[in-house]
Coordinates of C-alpha atoms in Angstrom, one line a residue:
H178 CA 114.0 89.1 108.2
P179 CA 117.1 87.2 108.5
R180 CA 115.9 84.7 107.0
Y181 CA 115.5 87.0 103.6
P182 CA 119.1 88.8 103.3
F183 CA 118.6 89.9 99.8
L184 CA 115.5 92.7 101.5
Y185 CA 117.6 95.8 100.9
V186 CA 116.5 94.9 97.4
I187 CA 113.0 94.5 97.6
E188 CA 112.9 97.4 100.7
S189 CA 114.1 99.7 97.5
A190 CA 111.4 98.2 95.1
I191 CA 108.7 98.9 97.4
W192 CA 110.1 102.6 97.9
H193 CA 109.4 103.1 93.8
L194 CA 106.2 102.2 94.0
L195 CA 105.1 104.2 96.7
D196 CA 106.3 106.9 94.9
N197 CA 104.7 105.8 92.1
R198 CA 101.8 105.5 94.3
R199 CA 101.3 101.2 93.2
S200 CA 100.2 98.3 95.0
S201 CA 101.8 95.1 95.2
I202 CA 101.1 91.4 96.8
L203 CA 104.3 90.1 97.6
V204 CA 105.0 86.8 99.5
L205 CA 108.7 85.6 100.9
L206 CA 107.7 82.1 99.9
H207 CA 109.4 79.5 102.8
A208 CA 111.0 75.9 101.4
D209 CA 108.3 74.2 103.8
D210 CA 105.2 76.3 102.1
A211 CA 106.3 75.9 98.5
E212 CA 103.6 72.6 97.4
E213 CA 101.3 74.0 99.3
C214 CA 101.4 77.2 97.0
N215 CA 102.0 75.1 93.8
N216 CA 98.9 73.3 95.2
H217 CA 96.7 76.6 94.8
I218 CA 98.0 79.4 93.3
H219 CA 97.6 79.7 90.1
G220 CA 98.3 82.4 87.3
L221 CA 96.7 85.4 85.6
R222 CA 98.9 85.1 83.0
E223 CA 100.5 81.9 82.1
S224 CA 102.6 84.1 79.1
I225 CA 104.4 86.1 82.1
A226 CA 104.7 83.3 84.6
I227 CA 108.1 82.8 85.6
R228 CA 109.2 79.4 86.9
D229 CA 106.8 76.3 87.7
S230 CA 109.2 74.9 90.1
A231 CA 112.2 75.2 92.2
S232 CA 114.5 73.3 89.6
S233 CA 114.3 75.3 87.3
P234 CA 116.8 77.4 85.6
S235 CA 114.3 80.5 84.2
C236 CA 113.8 82.2 87.5
L237 CA 115.0 86.1 88.4
E238 CA 117.0 87.0 90.9
V239 CA 116.8 89.9 92.7
A240 CA 120.2 90.6 93.2
H241 CA 121.0 91.1 89.7
L242 CA 117.8 93.5 89.2
T243 CA 117.4 97.4 89.7
P244 CA 114.9 98.4 92.2
S245 CA 112.4 100.5 89.8
A246 CA 112.5 97.0 87.6
I247 CA 111.4 95.0 90.3
A248 CA 108.7 97.6 90.7
G249 CA 107.9 97.5 87.7
L250 CA 107.0 93.4 88.1
L251 CA 105.6 93.9 91.4
Q252 CA 102.3 96.3 89.6
V253 CA 101.2 93.7 87.5
D254 CA 98.0 92.4 89.0
G255 CA 98.1 89.8 91.1
A256 CA 100.9 88.2 93.5
H257 CA 104.0 87.6 93.7
F258 CA 106.4 85.0 95.3
L259 CA 110.3 85.7 96.0
D260 CA 111.7 82.0 97.2
A261 CA 114.0 82.8 100.1
D262 CA 117.3 82.6 97.4
G263 CA 116.2 85.5 96.7
R264 CA 114.9 84.8 93.2
I265 CA 111.0 85.4 91.3
C266 CA 109.4 82.6 91.4
K267 CA 106.2 83.8 90.0
I268 CA 104.8 86.7 89.2
A269 CA 100.5 87.4 88.5
Q270 CA 99.4 84.7 90.7
K271 CA 95.3 84.9 91.2
I272 CA 94.4 85.0 94.2
T273 CA 90.8 84.6 95.4
V274 CA 89.5 85.1 98.9
E275 CA 85.5 84.5 100.1
D276 CA 84.2 88.0 101.2
G277 CA 81.8 86.3 104.0
G278 CA 78.7 88.1 102.7
E279 CA 79.8 91.4 104.6
G280 CA 79.7 93.6 101.3
S281 CA 82.0 95.8 99.6
P282 CA 85.7 96.7 101.6
G283 CA 84.4 100.5 100.1
K284 CA 81.3 100.5 101.7
N285 CA 82.8 99.6 105.0
P286 CA 85.5 101.7 106.1
K287 CA 86.9 99.3 109.0
K288 CA 86.8 96.3 106.3
P289 CA 90.8 96.0 104.6
G290 CA 90.5 96.1 101.0
T291 CA 90.6 93.3 98.5
G292 CA 93.8 93.4 98.5
A293 CA 95.2 93.7 101.8
R294 CA 92.5 90.7 102.2
S295 CA 93.7 88.2 99.5
A296 CA 97.4 89.1 101.8
Q297 CA 96.1 88.0 105.3
A298 CA 94.4 85.1 103.2
L299 CA 98.0 84.1 101.9
S300 CA 99.5 83.9 104.8
G301 CA 96.8 81.9 106.2
M302 CA 97.5 79.7 103.6
L303 CA 101.7 79.7 103.9
P304 CA 102.1 79.6 107.4
K305 CA 105.5 80.0 107.1
S306 CA 105.6 82.7 104.9
V307 CA 105.7 86.3 105.4
V308 CA 102.9 88.0 103.1
L309 CA 103.2 92.2 102.4
K310 CA 100.8 93.9 100.7
V311 CA 101.9 97.5 99.1
S312 CA 98.9 100.5 99.3
A313 CA 98.8 102.6 96.2
S314 CA 97.7 104.9 99.4
G315 CA 101.6 105.1 100.9
K316 CA 100.9 102.1 103.7
V317 CA 102.7 98.8 103.6
Q318 CA 101.2 95.6 105.4
I319 CA 102.9 92.5 106.2
Y320 CA 101.5 89.6 107.7
E321 CA 102.4 86.4 109.0
Q322 CA 100.4 83.0 109.9
G323 CA 97.3 84.6 109.0
E324 CA 97.5 87.9 110.7
P325 CA 98.7 91.1 110.5
A326 CA 102.5 91.8 111.6
H327 CA 102.5 94.7 111.2
T328 CA 101.6 98.6 109.1
E329 CA 103.7 101.2 108.2

C-alpha cells in the first residue's frame, strides 16, 4: 500500500502468524483517524500499552524489530495499531461490536466471525485507515471504509 512503505516487515510478520496458526487484527492508522481512535478504542491491558499519543517517545518502530518479534506482539488478543510512519502506537485494544441479534458466528456459516466483524467495524469507524484481519485458518482479510476490500 503506497501510504505505508514499511509493509514489507509487516508482511513477513503476517507470514509468521499464518505459519503458527495465530490470528490478529492490525490497523494501519491514518493520521486523520487518530483522534477518533483515541476517543473510542480502549486497552485490554494497560500494562502493555505502548503509548497514548503521537508525541510519546516510547513507541516501537517496526523497522527496528524482527518479523517474529512483531508477530509475537500481534498475536496478543485485541487490535493493534500502527501509524503511517511504521510505529506501533497501541497494542491489545478492546473492540466492541454489536451483534445485531443474528446469533453466534459459529452457528451461521455465512456470518463472519467476531474478529472479522470487529475488523470491519473498525474500518468503518476509521474510514481513512486500513484494517487487516489475519485468521488462524490462514485467511487474510483487508477492510477499508467499513467494507471488505480484499481477501487472500
